[in-house]
Coordinates of C-alpha atoms and ligand atoms in Angstrom, one line a residue:
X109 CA -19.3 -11.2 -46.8
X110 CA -22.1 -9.5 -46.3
X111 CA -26.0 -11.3 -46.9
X112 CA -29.0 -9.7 -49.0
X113 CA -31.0 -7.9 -46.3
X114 CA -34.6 -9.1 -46.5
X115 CA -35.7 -5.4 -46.9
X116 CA -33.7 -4.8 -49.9
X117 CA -34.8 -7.5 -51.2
X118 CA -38.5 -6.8 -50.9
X119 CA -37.6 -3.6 -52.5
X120 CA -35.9 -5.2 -55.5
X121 CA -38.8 -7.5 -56.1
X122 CA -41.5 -4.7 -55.2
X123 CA -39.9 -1.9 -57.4
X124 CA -39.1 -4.8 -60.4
X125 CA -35.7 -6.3 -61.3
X126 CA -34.0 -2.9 -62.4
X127 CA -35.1 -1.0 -59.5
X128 CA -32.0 0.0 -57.5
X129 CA -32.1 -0.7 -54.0
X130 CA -33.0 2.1 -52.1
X131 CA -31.2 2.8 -48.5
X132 CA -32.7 1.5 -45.7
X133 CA -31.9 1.7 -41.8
X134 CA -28.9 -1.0 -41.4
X135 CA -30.3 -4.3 -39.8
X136 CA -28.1 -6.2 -37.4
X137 CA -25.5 -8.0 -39.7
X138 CA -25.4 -12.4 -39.5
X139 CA -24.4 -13.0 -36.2
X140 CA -22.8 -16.2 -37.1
X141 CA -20.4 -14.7 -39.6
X142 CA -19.5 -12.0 -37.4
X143 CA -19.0 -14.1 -34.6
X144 CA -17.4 -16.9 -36.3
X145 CA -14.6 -14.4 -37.6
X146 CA -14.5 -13.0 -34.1
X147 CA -12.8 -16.3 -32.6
X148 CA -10.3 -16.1 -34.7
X149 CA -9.7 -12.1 -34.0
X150 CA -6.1 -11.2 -33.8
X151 CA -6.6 -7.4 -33.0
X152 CA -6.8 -7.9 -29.1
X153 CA -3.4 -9.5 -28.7
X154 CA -2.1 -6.9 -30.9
X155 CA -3.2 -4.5 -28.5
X156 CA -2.9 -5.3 -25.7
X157 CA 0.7 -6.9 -26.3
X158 CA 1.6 -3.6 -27.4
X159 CA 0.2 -1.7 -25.1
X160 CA 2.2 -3.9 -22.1
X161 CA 5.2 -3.9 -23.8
X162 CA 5.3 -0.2 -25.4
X163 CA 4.2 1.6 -22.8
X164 CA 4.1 -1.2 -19.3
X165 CA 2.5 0.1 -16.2
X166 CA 0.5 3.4 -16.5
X167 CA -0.8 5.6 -13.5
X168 CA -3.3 8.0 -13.6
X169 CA -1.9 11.2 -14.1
X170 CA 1.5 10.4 -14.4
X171 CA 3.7 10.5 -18.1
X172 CA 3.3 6.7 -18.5
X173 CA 0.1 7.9 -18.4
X174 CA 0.7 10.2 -21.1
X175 CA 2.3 7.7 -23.5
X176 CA -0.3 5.0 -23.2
X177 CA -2.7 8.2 -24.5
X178 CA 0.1 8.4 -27.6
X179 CA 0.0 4.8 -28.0
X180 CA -3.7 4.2 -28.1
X181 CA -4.3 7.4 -30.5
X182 CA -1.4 6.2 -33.0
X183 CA -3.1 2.4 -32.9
X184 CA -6.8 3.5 -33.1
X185 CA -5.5 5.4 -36.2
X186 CA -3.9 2.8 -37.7
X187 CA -6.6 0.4 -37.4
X188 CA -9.0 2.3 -39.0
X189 CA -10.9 4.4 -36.5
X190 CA -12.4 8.1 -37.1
X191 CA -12.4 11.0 -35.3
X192 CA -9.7 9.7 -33.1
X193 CA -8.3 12.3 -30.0
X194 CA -7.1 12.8 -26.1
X195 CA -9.4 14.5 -24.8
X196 CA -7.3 15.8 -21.8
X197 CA -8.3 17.0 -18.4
X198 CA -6.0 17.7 -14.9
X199 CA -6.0 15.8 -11.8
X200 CA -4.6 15.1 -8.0
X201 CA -1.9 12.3 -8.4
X202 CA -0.9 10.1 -5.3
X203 CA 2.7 8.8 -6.3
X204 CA 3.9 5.9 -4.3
X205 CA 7.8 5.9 -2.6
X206 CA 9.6 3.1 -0.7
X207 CA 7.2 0.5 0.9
X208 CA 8.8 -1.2 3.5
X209 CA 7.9 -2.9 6.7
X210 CA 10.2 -5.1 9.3
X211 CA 8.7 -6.9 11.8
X212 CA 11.2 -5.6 15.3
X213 CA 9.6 -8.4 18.1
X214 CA 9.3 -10.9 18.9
X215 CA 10.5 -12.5 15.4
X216 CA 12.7 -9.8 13.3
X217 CA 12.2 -10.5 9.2
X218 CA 11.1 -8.6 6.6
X219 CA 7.0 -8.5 5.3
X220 CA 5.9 -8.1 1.9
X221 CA 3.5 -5.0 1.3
X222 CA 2.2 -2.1 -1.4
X223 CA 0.8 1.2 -0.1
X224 CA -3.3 1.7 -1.1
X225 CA -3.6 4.5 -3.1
X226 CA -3.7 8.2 -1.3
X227 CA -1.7 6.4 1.8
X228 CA -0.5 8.9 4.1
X229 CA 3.3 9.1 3.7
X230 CA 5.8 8.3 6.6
X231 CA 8.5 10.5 7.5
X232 CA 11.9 9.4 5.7
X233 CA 12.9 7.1 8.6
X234 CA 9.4 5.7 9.2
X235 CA 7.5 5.0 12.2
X236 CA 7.3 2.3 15.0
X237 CA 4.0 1.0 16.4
X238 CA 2.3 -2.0 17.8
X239 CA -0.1 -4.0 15.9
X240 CA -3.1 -4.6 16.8
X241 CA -5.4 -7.3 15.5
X242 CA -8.6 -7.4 14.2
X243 CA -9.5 -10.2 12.3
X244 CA -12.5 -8.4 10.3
X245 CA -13.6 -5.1 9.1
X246 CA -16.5 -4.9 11.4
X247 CA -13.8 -5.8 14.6
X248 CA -11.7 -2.8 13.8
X249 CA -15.1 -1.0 13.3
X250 CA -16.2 -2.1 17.0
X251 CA -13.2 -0.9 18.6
X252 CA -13.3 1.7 21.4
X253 CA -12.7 5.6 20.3
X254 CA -9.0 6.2 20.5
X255 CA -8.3 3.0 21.2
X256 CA -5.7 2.7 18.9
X257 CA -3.6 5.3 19.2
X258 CA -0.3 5.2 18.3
X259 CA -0.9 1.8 17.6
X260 CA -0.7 0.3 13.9
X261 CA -4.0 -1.4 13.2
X262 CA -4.0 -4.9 11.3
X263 CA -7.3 -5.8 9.7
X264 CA -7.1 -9.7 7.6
X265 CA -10.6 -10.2 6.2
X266 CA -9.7 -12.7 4.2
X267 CA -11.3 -13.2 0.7
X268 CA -12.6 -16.2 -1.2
X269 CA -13.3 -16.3 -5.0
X270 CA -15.8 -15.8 -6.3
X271 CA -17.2 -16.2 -10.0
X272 CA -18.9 -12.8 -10.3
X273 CA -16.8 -11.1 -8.4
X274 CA -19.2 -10.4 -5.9
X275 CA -17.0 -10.7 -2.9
X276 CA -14.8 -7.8 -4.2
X277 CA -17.8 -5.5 -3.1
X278 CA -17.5 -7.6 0.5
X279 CA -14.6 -7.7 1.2
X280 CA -13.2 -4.8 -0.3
X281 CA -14.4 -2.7 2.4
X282 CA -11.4 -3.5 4.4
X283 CA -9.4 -1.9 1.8
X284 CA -12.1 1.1 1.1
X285 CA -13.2 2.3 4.6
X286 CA -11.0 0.6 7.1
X287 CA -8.0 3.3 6.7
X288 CA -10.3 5.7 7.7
X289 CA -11.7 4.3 10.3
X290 CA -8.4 3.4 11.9
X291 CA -7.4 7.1 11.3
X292 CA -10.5 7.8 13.5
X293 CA -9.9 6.3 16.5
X294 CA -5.9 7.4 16.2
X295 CA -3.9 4.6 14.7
X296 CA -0.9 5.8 13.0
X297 CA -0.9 3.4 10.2
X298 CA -2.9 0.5 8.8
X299 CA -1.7 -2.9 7.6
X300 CA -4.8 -5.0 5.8
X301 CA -4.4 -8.1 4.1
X302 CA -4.7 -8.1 0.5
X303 CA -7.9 -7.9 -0.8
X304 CA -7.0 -11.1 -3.1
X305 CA -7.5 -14.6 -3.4
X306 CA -3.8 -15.8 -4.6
X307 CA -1.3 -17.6 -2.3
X308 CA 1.5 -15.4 -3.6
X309 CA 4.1 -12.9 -2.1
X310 CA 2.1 -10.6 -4.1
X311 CA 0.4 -7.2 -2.7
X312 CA -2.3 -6.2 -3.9
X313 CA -2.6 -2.1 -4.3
X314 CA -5.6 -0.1 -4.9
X315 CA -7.7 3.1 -4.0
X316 CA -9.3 4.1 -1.2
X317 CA -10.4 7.7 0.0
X318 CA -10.4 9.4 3.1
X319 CA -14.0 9.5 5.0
X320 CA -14.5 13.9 5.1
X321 CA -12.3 15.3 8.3
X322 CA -10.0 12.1 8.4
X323 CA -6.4 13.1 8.4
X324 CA -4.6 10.4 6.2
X325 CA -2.5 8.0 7.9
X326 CA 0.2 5.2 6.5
X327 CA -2.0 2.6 4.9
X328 CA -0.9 -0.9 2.6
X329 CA -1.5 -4.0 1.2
X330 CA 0.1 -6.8 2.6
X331 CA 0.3 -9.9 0.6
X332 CA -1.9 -12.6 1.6
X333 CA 0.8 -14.7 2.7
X334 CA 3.0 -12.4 4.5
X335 CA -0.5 -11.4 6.7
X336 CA -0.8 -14.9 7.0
X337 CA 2.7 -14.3 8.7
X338 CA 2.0 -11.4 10.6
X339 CA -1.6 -13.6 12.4
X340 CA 0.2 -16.3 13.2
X341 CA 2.9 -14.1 15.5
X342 CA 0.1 -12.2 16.9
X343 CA -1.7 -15.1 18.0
X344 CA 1.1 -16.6 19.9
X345 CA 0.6 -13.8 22.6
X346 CA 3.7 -11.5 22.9
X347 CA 3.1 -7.7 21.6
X348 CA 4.5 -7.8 17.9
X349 CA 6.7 -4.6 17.3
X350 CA 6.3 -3.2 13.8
X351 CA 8.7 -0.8 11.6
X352 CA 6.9 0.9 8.9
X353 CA 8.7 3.0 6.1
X354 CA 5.5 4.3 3.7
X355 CA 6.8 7.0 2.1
X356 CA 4.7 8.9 -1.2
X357 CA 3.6 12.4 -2.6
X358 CA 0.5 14.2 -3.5
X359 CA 1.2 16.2 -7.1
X360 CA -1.3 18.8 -7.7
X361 CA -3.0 19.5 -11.8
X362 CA -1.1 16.7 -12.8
X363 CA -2.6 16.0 -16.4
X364 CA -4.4 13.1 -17.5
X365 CA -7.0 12.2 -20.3
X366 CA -9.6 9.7 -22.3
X367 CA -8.5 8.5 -25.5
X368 CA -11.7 8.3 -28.1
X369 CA -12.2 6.5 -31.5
X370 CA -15.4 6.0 -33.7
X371 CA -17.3 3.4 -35.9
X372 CA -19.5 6.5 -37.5
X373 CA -22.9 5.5 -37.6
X374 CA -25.0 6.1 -40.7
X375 CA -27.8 7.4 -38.6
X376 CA -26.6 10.2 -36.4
X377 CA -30.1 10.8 -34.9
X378 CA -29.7 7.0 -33.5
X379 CA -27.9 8.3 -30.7
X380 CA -24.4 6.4 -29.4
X381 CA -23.1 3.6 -28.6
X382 CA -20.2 3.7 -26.2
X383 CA -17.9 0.4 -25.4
X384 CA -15.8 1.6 -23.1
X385 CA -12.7 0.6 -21.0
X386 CA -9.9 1.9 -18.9
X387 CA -6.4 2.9 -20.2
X388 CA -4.7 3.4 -17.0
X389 CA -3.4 0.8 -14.7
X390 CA -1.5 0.7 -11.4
X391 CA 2.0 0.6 -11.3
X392 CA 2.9 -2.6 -9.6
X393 CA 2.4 -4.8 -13.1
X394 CA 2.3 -3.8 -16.4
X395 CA -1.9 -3.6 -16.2
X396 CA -2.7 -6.9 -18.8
X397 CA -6.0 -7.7 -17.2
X398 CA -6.4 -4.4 -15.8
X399 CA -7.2 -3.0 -18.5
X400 CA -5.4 -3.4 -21.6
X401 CA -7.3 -6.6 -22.6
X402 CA -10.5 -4.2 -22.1
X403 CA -9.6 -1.4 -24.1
X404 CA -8.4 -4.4 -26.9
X405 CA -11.6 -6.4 -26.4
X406 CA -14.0 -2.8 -27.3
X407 CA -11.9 -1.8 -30.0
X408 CA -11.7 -5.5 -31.7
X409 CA -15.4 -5.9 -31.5
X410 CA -16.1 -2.4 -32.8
X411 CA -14.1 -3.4 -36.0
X412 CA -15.7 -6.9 -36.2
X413 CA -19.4 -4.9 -36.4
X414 CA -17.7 -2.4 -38.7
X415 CA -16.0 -5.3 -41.5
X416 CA -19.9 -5.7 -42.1
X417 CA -20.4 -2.1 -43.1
X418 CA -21.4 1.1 -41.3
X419 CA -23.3 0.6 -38.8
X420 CA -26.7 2.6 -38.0
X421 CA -25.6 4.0 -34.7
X422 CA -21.9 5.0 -34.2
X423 CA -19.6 2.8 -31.6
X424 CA -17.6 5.6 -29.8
X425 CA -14.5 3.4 -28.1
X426 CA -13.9 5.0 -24.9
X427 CA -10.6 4.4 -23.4
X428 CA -11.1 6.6 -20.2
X429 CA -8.3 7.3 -18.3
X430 CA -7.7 7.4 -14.1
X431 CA -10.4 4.9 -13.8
X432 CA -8.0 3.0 -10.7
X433 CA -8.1 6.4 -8.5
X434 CA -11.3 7.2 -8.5
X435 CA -12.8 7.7 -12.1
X436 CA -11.7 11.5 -13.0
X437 CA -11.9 10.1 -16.8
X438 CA -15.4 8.7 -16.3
X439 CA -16.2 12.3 -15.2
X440 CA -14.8 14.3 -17.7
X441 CA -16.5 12.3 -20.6
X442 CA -19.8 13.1 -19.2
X443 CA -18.8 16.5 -18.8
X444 CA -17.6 16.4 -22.4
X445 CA -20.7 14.5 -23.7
X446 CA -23.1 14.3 -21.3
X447 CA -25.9 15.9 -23.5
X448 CA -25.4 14.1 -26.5
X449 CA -27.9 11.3 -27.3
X450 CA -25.8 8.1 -26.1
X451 CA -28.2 4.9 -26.9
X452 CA -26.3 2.1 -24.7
X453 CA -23.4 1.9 -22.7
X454 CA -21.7 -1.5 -22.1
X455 CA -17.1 -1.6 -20.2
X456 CA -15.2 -4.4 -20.2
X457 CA -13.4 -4.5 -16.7
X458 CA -12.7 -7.5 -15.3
X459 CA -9.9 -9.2 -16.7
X460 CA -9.5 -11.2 -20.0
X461 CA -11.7 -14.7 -18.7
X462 CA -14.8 -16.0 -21.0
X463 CA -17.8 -14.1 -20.9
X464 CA -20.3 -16.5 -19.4
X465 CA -23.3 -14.4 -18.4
X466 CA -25.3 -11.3 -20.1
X467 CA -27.2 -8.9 -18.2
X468 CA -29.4 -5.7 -19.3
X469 CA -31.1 -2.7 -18.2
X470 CA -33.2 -1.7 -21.3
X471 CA -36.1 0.3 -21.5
X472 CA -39.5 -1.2 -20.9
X473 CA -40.7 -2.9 -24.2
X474 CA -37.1 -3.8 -24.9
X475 CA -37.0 -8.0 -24.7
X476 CA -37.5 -8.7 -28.4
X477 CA -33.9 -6.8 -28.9
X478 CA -32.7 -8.5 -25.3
X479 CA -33.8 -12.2 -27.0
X480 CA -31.9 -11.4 -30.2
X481 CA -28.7 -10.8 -28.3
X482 CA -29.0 -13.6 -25.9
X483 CA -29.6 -15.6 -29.0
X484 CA -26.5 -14.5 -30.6
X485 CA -24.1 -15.4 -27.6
X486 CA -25.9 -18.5 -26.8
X487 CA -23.8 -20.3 -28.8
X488 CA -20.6 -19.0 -27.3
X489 CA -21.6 -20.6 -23.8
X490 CA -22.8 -16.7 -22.2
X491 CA -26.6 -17.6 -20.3
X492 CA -28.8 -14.7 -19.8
X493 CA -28.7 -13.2 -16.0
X494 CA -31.3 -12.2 -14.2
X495 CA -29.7 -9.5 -12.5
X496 CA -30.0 -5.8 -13.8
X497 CA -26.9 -4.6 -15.4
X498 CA -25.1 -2.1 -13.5
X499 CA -22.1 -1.3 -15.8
X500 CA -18.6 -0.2 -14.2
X501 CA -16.9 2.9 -12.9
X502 CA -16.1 4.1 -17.0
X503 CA -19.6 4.6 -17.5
X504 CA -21.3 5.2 -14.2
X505 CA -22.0 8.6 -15.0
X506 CA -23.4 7.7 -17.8
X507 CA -25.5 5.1 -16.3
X508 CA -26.2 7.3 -13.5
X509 CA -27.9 9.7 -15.9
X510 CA -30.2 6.6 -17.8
X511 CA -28.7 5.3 -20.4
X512 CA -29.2 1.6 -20.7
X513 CA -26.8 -1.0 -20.1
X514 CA -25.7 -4.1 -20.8
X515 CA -22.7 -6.0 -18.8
X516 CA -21.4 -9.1 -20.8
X517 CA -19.8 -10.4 -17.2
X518 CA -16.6 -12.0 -17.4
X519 CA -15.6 -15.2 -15.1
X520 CA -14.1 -13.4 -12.4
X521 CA -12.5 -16.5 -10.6
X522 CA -8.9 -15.8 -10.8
X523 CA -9.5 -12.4 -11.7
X524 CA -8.8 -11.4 -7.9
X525 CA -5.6 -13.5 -8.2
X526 CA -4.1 -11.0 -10.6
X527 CA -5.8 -7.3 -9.8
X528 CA -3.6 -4.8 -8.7
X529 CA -0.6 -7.0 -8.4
X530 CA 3.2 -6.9 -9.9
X531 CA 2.0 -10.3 -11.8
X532 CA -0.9 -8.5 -14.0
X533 CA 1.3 -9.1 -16.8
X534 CA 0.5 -10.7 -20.2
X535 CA 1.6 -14.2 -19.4
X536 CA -1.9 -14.3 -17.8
X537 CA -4.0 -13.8 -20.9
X538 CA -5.6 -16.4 -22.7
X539 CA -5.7 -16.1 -26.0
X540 CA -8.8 -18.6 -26.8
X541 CA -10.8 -16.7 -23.8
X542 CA -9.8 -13.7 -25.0
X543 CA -10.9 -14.4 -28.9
X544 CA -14.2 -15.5 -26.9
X545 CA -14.9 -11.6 -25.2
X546 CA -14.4 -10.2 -28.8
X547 CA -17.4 -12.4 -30.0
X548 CA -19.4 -12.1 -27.5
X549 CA -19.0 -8.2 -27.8
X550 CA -19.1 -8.1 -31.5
X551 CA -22.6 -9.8 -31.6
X552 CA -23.9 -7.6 -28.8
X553 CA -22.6 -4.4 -30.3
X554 CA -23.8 -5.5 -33.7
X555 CA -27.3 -5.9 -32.3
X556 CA -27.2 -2.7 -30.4
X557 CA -25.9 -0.6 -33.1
X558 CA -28.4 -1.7 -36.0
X559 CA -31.3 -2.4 -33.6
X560 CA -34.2 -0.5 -35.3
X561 CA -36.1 0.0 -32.1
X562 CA -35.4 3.7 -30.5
X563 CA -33.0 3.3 -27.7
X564 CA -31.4 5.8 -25.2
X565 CA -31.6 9.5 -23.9
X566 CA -31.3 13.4 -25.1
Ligands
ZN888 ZN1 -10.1 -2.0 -14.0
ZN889 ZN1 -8.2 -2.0 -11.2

């Protein structure tokens, strides 16, 4: 229900007991209604069961793709949403083939791996190659020019949870610049070990992009314990033989799209609020945590704030698509709406675990509205960071550009269990932590998008 604002009330008592109540700017609703009927939100496991069951795994560009964009139109609509659309754009789509790699010598047996996205492809029948060991990214980066050619580099940098996910940006490198730098000094493949912290027969996929005037070679993921597997052989001293069948296409213009829904605002000079997440997923699971608890998380909160009545600034949902390949939706929403006024940005991105820490980059002047909101998710456990939020790759450009942020960080500590893996599947979601990201957002957002101090830029 909603409370007597204390403006209207002065009004009713100024103007005399049958003045009407005049309209005035909407103030932020009673954070502990809001978030009390947030706990119990059932929106979010609506959607993002559907969206893992209806639709499953979703690449960028491909027509999974395509009906997670149907899907998430129809169920925006249905819930309530305005001015609900695809906004479509083309793209360059890496499509994976077989993965396959057989250890020849000294001890014949099958390994566990998942090409990186924008692998180079093997011929049909594969290739054959020494390994060569490096037992860290900045080991492969020390090796001679040409050393390794025609030689298939191995890189484990093994990675240690974290609660931020702070070692993702660490170790991660191996993953984002060791392909190419194996390329460079003429390895025809690359095997690194997953860049994930599970003890699972699990690769773990994900993008990397060629350094400028790097011809791609074969690179993949191979699960943490099957590296495991692969270091142990090497270090008993005999060269181990390697057969490697990576096989996958580049498609050209392959079309792709962000799928956008609205909380209208009452005060369209306010400037936008944008809660954004990611549609797409990789292929290997069916993209639970990655993103589909996101995109259910923004669009349960945006209802929550709306249940109160319209808010003063609009909540655009942004459900960008290709974020995993490089962020081609990111760019095409800026494109799309760069020079509209957008007052805050805030993505969720990192899987479906309690929000336990708020961070902001607000303009100067800003901390009265920064103490309300850390006084509205106090009581959900979430501490106020110190760090400046940075956002994620949905709304970088928007970031980029100035608006201000706020990252409601999610406890990443099995997150990297999970990402990119054929076990990002629903099973994994908690419903209770879950329940808890849709309070924490619906408080935040409700703060934002009635603050009454001027926010944002255009
Ligand atoms: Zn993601
Ligand atoms: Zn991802």
């Amino acid at each position: 229900m909603q409370k007597i604002r204390p403006v209207t009330l002065a009004t009713l008592l100024i103007g005399g007991i049958f003045a009407l109540p005049i309209p005035v700017a909407a103030a932020p609703k009673d954070s502990a209604a809001i978030r009390a009927d947030a706990l119990k939100d059932t929106v979010v496991w609506d959607f993002t069961e559907g969206l893992t069951t209806e639709v499953g795994p979703r690449p960028a560009g491909t027509p999974q793709e395509a009906r997670a964009r149907d899907w998430a139109v129809a169920r925006l609509k249905a819930l309530g949403f305005s001015n609900v659309r695809a906004e479509p754009y083309t793209m360059p789509v890496w499509v994976r083939g077989r993965d396959e790699a057989t250890i020849v010598s000294p001890f014949p047996q099958k390994l566990v791996l998942a090409a990186l996205g924008n692998s180079g492809s093997t011929p049909d029948k594969g290739i054959d190659g020494e390994v060569v060991y490096f037992p860290t990214l900045a080991d492969l980066e020390a090796a001679p020019a040409d050393s390794l050619k025609g030689k298939i580099a191995f890189v484990s940098h093994g990675m240690a949870a974290t609660q931020d996910g702070s070692s993702y940006g660490y170790f991660g490198a191996a993953r984002r610049q060791g392909p190419s730098i194996a390329a460079r000094k003429g390895a025809i493949g690359i095997l690194i070990r997953s860049i994930g912290t599970d003890h699972h027969r699990m690769p773990h996929t994900g993008v990397q992009m060629w350094a400028d005037g790097v011809t791609p070679i074969p690179a993949a993921a191979l699960s943490v314990p099957d590296a495991e597997q692969l270091a142990r052989m090497i270090a008993r001293g005999q060269p181990v033989k390697l057969h490697l069948v990576l096989t996958s296409k580049m498609l050209k213009d392959q079309p792709s799209g962000n799928v956008i829904g609205e909380i209208v605002g009452t005060d369209p000079a306010a400037g936008v609020v944008v809660a954004a997440c990611h549609l797409d997923s990789w292929d290997q699971g069916t993209g639970a945590i990655d993103d589909a608890t996101g995109c259910g998380i923004a669009a349960a909160a945006a209802l929550h704030v709306a249940k109160a009545g319209a808010p003063r600034r609009t909540i655009r949902v942004l459900m960008a698509g290709a974020e995993e390949v490089g962020g081609d939706g990111a760019r095409a929403y800026y494109k799309a709406h760069g020079t509209e006024k957008h007052a805050l940005a805030m993505e969720s991105d990192f899987g479906a675990d309690r929000v336990w820490r708020v961070d902001f980059k607000l303009p100067q002047g800003h901390d009265a509205l920064a103490g309300r909101i850390a006084a509205a998710l106090a009581p959900l456990g979430v501490g106020k960071g110190a760090q400046e939020a940075g956002g994620g790759a949905d709304i970088a450009p928007l970031v980029k550009a100035g608006v201000p942020v706020i990252d409601l960080q999610q406890d990443g500590t099995r997150y990297f269990d999970l990402h990119h893996t054929p076990d990002d599947t629903l099973d994994k979601v908690d419903m209770a932590q879950l329940q808890q990201n849709v309070a924490a957002w619906a408080v935040t957002l409700d703060q934002v998008a009635n603050a009454s101090e001027t926010l944002g830029i255009n």
